[in-house]
Coordinates of N, CA and C in Angstrom, one line a residue:
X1 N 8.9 32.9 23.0 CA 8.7 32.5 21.6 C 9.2 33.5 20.6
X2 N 10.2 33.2 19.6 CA 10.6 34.1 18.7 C 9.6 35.1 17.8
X3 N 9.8 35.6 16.9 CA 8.9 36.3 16.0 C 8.7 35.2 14.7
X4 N 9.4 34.4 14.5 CA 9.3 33.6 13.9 C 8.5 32.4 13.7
X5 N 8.5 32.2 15.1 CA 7.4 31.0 15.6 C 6.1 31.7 15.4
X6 N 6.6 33.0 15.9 CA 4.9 33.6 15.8 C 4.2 33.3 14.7
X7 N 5.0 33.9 13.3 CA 4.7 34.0 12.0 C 4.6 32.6 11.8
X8 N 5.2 31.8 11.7 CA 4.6 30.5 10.8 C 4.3 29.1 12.1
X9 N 3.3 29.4 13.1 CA 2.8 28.6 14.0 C 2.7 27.0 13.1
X10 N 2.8 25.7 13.7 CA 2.6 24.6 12.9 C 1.2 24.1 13.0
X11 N 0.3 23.6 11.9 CA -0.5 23.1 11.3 C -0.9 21.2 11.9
X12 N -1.9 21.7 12.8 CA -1.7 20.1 13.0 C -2.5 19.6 12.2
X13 N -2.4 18.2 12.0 CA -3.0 17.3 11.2 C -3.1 16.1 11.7
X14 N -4.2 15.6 12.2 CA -4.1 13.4 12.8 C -4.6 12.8 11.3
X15 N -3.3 11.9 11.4 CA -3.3 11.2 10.5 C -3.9 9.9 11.0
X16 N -4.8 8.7 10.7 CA -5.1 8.0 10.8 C -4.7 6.7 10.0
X17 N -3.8 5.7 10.5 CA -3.5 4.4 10.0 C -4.2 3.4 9.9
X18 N -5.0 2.7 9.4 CA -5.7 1.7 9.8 C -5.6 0.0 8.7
X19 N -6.2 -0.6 8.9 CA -6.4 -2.2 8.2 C -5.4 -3.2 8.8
X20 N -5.6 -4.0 8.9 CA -5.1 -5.4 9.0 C -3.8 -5.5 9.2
X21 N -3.9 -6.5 10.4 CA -2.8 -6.7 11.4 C -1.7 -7.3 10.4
X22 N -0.5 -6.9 10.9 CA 0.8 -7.3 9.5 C 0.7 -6.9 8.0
X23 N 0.0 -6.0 7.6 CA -0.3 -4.9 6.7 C 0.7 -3.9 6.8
X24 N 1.9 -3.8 7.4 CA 2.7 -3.1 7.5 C 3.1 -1.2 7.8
X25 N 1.4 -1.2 8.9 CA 0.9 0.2 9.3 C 1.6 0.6 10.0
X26 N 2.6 0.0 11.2 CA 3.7 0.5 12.3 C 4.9 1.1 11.6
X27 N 5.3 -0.2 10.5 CA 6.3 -0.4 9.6 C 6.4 1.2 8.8
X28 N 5.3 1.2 8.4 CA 5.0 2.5 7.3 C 5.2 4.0 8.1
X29 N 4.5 3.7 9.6 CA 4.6 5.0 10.4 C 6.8 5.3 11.0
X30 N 6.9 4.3 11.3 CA 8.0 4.1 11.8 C 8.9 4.4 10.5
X31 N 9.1 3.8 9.3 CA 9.9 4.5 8.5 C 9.8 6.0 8.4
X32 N 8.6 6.7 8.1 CA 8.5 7.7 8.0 C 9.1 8.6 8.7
X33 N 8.6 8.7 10.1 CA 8.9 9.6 11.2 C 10.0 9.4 11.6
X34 N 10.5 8.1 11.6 CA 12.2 8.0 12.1 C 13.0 7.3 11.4
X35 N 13.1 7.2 10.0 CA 13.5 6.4 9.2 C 14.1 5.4 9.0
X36 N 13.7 4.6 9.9 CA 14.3 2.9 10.3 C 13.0 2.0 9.8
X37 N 13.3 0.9 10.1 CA 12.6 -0.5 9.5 C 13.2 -1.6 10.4
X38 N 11.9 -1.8 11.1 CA 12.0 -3.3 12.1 C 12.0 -4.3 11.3
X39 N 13.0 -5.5 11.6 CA 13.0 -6.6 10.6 C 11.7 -7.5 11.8
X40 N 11.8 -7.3 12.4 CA 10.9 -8.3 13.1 C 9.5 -7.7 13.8
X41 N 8.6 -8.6 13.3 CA 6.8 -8.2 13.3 C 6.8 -8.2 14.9
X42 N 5.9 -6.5 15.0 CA 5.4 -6.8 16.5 C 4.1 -6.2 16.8
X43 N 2.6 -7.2 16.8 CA 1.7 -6.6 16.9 C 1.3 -5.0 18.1
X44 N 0.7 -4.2 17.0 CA -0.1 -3.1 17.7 C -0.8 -3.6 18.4
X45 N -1.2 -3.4 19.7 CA -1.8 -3.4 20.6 C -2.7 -2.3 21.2
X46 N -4.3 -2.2 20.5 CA -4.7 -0.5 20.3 C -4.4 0.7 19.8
X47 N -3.2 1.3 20.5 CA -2.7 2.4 19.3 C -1.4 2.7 19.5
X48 N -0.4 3.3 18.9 CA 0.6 3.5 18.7 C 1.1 5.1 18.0
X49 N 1.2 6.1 18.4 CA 1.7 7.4 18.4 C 2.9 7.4 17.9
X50 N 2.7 8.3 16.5 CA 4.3 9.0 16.2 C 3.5 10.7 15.7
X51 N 4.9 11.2 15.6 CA 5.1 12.8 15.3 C 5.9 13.2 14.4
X52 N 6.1 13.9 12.7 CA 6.7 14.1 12.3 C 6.2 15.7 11.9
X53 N 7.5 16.5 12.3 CA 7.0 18.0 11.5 C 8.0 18.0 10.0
X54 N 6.6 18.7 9.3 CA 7.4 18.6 7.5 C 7.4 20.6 7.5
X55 N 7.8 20.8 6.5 CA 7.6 22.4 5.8 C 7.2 22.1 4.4
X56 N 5.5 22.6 4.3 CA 4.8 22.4 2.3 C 5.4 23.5 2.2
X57 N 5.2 23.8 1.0 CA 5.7 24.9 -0.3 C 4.8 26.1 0.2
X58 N 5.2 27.3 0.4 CA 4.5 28.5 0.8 C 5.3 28.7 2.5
X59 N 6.3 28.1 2.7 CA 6.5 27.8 4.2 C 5.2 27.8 5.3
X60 N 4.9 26.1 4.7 CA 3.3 26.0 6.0 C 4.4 25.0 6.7
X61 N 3.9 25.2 8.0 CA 4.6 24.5 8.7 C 3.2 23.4 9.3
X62 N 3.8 22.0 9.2 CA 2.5 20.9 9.6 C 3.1 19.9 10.8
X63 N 2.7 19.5 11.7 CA 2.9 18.9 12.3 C 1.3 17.7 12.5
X64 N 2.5 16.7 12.0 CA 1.8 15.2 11.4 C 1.8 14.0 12.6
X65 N 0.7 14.2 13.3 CA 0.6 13.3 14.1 C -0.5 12.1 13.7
X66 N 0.3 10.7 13.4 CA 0.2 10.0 13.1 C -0.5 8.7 14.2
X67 N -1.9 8.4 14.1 CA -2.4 7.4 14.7 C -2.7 6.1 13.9
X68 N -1.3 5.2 14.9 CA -0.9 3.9 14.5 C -2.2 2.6 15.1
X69 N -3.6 2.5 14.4 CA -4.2 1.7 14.7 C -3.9 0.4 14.6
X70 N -3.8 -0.7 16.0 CA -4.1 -2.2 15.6 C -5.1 -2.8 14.7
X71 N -4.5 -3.4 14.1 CA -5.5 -4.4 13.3 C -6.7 -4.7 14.4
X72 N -6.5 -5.7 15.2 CA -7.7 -6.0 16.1 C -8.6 -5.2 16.6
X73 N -8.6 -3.9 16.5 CA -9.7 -3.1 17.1 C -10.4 -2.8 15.9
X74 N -11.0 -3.2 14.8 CA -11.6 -3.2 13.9 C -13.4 -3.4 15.0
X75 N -13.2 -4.2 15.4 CA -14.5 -4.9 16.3 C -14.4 -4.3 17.7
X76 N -13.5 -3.7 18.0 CA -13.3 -2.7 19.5 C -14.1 -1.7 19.4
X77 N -14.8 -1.4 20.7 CA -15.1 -0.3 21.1 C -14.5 1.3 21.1
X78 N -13.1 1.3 20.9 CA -12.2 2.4 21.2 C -12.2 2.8 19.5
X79 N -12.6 2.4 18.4 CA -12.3 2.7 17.2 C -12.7 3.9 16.7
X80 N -14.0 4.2 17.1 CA -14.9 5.2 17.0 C -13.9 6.1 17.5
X81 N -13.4 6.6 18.6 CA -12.9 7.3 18.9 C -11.5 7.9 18.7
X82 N -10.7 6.8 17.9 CA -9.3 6.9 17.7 C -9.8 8.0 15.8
X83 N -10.7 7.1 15.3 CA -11.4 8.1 13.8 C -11.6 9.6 14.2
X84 N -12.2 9.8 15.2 CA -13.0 11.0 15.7 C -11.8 12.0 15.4
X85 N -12.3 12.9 14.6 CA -11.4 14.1 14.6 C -10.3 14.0 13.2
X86 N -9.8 13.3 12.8 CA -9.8 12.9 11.8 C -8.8 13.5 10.6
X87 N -8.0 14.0 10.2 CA -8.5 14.9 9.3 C -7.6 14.0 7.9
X88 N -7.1 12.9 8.1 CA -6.3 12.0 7.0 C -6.3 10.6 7.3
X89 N -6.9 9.3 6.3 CA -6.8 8.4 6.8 C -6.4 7.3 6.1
X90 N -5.1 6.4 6.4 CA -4.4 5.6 5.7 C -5.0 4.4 5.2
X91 N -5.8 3.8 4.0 CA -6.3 2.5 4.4 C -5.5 1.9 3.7
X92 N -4.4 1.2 4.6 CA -2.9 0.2 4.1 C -3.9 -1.3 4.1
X93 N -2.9 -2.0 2.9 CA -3.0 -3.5 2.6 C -1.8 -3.6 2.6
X94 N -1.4 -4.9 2.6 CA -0.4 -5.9 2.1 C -0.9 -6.3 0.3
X95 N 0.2 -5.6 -0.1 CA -0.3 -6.3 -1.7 C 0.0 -8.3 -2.2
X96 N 0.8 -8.7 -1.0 CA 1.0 -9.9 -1.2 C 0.1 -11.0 -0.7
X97 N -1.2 -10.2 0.3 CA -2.0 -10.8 1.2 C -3.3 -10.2 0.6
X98 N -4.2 -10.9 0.1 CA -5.6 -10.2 -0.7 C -6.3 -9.9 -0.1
X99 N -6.7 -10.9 1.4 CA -7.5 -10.8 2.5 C -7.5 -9.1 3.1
X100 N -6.4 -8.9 2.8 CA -5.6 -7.4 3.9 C -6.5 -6.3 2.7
X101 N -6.3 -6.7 1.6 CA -7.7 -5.9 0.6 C -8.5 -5.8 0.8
X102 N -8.9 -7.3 0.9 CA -10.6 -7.5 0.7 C -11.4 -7.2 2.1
X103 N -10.3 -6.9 3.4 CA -11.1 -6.5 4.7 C -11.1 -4.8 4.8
X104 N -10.8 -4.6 3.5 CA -10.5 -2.6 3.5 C -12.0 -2.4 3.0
X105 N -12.3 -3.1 2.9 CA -14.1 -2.9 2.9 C -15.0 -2.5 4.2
X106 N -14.7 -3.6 5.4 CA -15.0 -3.0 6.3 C -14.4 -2.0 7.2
X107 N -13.1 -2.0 6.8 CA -12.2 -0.4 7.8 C -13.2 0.5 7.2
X108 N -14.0 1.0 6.0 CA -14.0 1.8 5.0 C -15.6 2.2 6.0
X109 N -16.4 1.1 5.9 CA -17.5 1.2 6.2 C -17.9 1.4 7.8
X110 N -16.8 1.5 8.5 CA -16.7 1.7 10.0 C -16.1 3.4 9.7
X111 N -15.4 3.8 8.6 CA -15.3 5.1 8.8 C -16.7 5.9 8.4
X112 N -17.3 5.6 7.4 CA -18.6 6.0 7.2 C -19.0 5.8 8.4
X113 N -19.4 4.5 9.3 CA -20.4 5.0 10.5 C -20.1 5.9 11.3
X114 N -18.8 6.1 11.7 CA -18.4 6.9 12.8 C -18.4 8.5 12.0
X115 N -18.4 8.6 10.9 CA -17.9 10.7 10.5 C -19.7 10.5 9.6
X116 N -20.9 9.8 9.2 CA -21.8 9.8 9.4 C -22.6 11.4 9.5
X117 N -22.4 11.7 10.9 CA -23.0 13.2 11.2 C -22.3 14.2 10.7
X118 N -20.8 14.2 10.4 CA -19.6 15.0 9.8 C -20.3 15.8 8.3
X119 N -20.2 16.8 8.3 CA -20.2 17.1 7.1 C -19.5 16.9 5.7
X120 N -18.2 16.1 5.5 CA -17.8 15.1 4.6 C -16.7 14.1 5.5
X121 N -16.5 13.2 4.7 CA -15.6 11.9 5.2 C -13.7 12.9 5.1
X122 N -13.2 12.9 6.3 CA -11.8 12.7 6.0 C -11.2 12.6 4.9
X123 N -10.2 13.2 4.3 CA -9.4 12.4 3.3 C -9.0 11.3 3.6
X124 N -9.1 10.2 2.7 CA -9.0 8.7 2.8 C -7.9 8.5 1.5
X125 N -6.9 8.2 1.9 CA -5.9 7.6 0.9 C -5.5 6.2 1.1
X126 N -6.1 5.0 -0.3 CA -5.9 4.1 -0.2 C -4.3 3.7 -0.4
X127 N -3.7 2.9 0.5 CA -1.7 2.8 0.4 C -1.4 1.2 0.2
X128 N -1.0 0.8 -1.0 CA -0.6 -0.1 -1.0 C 1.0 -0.7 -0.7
X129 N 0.8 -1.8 0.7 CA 2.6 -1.2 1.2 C 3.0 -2.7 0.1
X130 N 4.4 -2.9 0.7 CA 5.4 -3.7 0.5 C 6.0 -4.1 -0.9
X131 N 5.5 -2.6 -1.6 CA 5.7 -2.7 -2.8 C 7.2 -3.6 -3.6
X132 N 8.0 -3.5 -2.9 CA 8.9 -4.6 -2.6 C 9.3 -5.9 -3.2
X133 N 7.8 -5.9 -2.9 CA 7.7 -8.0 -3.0 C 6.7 -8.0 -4.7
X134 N 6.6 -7.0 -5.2 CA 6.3 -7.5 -6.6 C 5.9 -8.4 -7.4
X135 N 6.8 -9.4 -7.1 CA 6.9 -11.1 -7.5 C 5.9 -11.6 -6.9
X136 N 5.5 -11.3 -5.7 CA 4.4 -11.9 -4.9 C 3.1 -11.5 -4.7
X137 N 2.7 -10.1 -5.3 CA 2.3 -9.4 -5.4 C 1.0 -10.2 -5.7
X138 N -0.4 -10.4 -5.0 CA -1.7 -11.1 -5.4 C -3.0 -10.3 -5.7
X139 N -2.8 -8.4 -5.4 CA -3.6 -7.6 -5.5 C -3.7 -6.9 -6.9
X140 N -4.3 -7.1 -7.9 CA -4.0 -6.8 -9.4 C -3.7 -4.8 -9.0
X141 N -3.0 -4.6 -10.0 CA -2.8 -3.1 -9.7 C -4.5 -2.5 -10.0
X142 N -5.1 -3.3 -10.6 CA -6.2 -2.7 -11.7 C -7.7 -2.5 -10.8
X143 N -7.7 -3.9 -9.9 CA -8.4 -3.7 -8.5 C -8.5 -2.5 -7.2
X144 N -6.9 -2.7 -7.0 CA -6.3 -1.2 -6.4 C -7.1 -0.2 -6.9
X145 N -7.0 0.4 -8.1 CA -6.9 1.5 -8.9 C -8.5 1.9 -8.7
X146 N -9.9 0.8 -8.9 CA -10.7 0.6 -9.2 C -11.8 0.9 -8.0
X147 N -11.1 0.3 -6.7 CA -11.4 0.7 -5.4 C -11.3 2.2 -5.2
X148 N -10.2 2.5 -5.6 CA -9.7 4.1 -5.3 C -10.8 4.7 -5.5
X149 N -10.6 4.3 -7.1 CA -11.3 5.5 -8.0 C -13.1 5.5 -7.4
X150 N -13.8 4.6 -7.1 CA -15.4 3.9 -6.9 C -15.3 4.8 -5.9
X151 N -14.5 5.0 -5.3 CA -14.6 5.8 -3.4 C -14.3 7.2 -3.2
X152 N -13.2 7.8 -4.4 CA -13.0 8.9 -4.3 C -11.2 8.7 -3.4
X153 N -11.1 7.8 -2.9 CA -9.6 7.6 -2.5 C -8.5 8.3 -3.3
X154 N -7.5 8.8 -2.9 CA -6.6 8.9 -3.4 C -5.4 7.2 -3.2
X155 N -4.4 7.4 -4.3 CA -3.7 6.1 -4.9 C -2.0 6.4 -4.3
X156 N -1.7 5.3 -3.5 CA -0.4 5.7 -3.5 C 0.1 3.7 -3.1
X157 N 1.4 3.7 -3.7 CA 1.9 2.6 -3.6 C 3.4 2.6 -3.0
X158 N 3.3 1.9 -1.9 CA 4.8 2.2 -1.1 C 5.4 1.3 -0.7
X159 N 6.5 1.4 0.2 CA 7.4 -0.3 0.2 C 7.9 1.0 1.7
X160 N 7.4 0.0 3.2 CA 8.3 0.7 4.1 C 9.1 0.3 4.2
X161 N 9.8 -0.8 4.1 CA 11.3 -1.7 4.1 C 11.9 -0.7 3.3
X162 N 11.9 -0.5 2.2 CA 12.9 0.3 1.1 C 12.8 2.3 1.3
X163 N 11.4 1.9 2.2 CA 11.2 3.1 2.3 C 11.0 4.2 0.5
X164 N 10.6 3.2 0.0 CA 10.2 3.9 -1.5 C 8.9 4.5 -1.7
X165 N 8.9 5.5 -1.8 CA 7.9 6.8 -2.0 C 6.9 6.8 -0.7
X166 N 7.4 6.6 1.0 CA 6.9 6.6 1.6 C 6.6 8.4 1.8
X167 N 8.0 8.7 1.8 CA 7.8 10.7 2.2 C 6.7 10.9 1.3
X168 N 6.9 10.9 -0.2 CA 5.8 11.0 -1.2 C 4.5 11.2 -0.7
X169 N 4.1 10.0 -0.5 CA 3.0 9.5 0.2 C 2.3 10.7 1.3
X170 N 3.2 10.8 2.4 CA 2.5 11.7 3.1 C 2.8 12.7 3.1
X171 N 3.6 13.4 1.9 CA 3.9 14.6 1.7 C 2.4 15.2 0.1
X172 N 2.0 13.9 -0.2 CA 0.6 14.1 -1.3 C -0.1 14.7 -0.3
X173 N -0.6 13.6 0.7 CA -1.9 13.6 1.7 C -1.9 14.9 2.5
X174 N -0.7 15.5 2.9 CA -0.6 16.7 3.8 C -1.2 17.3 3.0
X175 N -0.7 18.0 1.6 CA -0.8 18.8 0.9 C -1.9 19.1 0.3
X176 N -2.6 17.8 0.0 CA -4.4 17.3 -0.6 C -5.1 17.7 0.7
X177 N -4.7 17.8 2.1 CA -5.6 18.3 3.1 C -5.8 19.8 3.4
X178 N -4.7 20.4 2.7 CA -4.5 21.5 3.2 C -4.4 22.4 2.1
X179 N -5.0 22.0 0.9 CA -5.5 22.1 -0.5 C -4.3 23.2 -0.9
X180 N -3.0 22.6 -0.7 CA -1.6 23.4 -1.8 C -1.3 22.2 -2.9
X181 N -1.3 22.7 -3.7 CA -0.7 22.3 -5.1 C 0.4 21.8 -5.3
X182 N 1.1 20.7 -5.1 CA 2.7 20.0 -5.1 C 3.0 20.6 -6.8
X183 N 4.3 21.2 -6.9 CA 4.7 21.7 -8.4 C 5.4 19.8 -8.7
X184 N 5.9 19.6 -9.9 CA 6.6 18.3 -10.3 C 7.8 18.3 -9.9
X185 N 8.8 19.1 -9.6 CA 9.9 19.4 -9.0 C 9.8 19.2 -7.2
X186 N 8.6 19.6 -6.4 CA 8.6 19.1 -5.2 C 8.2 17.9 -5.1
X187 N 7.6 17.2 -5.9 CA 7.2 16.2 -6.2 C 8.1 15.0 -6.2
X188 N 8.9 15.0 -7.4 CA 10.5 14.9 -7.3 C 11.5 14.9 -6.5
X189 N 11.2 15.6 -5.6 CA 11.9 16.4 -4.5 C 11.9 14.9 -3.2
X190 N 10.6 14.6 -3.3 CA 10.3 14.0 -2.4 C 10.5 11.7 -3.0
X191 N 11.1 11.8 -3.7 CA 10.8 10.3 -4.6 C 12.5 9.7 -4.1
X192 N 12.6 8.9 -4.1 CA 14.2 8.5 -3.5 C 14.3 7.7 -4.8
X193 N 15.4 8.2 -5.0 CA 15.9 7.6 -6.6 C 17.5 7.0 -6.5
X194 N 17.9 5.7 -6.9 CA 19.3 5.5 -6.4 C 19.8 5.0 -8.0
X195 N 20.9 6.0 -7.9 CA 21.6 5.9 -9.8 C 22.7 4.6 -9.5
X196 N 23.0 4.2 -10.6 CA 24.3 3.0 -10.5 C 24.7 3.0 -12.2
X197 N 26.0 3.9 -12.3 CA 26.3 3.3 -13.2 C 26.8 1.6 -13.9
X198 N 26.4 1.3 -15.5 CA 26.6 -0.2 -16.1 C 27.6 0.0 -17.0
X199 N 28.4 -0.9 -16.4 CA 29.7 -0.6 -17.1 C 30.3 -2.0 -17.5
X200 N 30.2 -2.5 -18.9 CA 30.3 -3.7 -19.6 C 31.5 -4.0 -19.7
X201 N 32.2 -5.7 -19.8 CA 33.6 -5.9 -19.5 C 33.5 -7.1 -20.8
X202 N 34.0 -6.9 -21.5 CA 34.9 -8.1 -23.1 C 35.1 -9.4 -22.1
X203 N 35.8 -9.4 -21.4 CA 36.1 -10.4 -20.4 C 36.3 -10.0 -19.3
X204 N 36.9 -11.6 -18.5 CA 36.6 -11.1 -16.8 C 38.0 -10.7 -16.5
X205 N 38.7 -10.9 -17.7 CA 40.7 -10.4 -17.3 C 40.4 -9.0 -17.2
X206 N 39.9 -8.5 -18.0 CA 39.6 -6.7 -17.8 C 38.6 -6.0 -17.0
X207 N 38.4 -7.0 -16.0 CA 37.6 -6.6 -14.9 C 39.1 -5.7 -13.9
X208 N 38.6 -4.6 -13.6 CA 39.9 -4.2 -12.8 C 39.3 -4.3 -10.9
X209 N 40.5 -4.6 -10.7 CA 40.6 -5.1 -9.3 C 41.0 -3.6 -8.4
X210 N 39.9 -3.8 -7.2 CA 39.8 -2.7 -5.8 C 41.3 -2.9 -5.4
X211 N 41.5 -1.2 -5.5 CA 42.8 -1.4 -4.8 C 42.3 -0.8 -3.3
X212 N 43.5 -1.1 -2.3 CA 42.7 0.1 -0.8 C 42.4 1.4 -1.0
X213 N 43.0 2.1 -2.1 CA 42.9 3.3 -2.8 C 42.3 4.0 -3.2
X214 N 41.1 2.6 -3.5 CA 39.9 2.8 -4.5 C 38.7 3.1 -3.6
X215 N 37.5 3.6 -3.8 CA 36.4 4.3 -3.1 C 35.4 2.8 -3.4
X216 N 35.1 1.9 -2.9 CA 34.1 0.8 -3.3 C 33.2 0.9 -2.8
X217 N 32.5 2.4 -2.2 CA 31.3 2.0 -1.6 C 30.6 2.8 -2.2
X218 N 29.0 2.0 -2.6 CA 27.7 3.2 -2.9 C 27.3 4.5 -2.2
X219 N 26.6 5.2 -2.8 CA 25.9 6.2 -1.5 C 24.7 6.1 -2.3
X220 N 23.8 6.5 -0.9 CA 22.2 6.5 -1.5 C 22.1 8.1 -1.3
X221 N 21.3 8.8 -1.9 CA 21.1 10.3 -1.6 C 19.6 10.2 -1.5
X222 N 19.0 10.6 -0.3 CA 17.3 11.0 0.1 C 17.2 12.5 0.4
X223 N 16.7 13.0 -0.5 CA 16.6 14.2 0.0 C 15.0 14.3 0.4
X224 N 14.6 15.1 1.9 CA 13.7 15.2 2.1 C 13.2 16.9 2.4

């Protein structure tokens, strides 16, 4: 092992994913750690394991092991155990699905029974996914907000398909666990922002035409 490893060893952290089946908890772990997006639903089945190492501000090094809970083990025996140890916990809804809200009552009250003897509850960040779908959107932002705030939750709103402010998200939660202060520039740092210049045309004759010459493709820039 280098002298380097020595000096900055990584920080583990189990993240905990939890709520309701098609809630988009795989979807959210899977963008993150490997930045893809499955178009097609495929239920968790107990648990599901990812790993991502980040570097916070101070060079901490964290290695983010992320427990991908099934919806159906809500009523399982193994839940208790997947909570146990704990130290971050995701409670995802579908904002287009109200039910996927209204059952974050009982994920909530299964983490109280289980950390109980603990001397405080985990950080619990409430994540609203598929921010996306907007239009469809059946969970008032004001409800969200209301829950948070009653519980002590922290508030984050994310879209795994677009992958919009998912890094965010668990680059807040690391950082709120391991009590460093995000400045507004890492903050920033971490928000994926895609520019497009508007550029207005008198008519459609003065629309100018792609030559092979011409560069016609976008770029997205993510910096992470």
């Amino acid at each position: 092992m280098s002298d380097s490893e020595d000096e900055n060893p990584d920080k583990q952290l189990k993240i905990v994913i939890m709520g309701d089946g098609a809630s988009g908890k795989t979807s959210l772990a899977v963008r993150y750690s490997q930045e893809n997006f499955g178009k097609q639903y495929k239920q968790t089945v107990g648990l599901d394991f990812f790993l991502r190492r980040i570097v916070l501000p101070g060079n901490i090094h964290v290695a983010l092991q992320l427990w991908d809970i099934g919806g159906q083990t809500l009523g399982g025996g193994m839940l208790d155990k997947y909570i146990f140890g704990a130290h971050g916990i995701l409670l995802v809804y579908d904002i287009t699905n109200y039910q996927s809200f209204d059952n974050l009552e009982d994920w909530y009250e299964k983490i109280r029974e289980v950390c109980k003897d603990q001397p405080k509850l985990p950080h619990i960040a409430l994540v609203a996914n598929k921010s996306d779908l907007e239009h469809m959107r059946t969970v008032k932002q004001e409800k969200h907000q209301r829950f948070a705030t009653e519980n002590g939750f922290t508030s984050h709103f994310v879209s795994a398909k677009t992958g919009d402010s998912v890094n965010l998200c668990f680059q807040k939660i690391s950082a709120e666990i391991l009590g460093i202060k995000l400045t507004k520039p890492e903050v920033e740092q971490q928000t994926r922002v895609v520019k497009a210049d508007i550029v207005q045309y008198s008519n459609a004759e003065s629309v100018p035409r792609a030559t092979p010459q011409q560069n016609t493709r976008s770029s997205l820039c993510s910096v992470q």
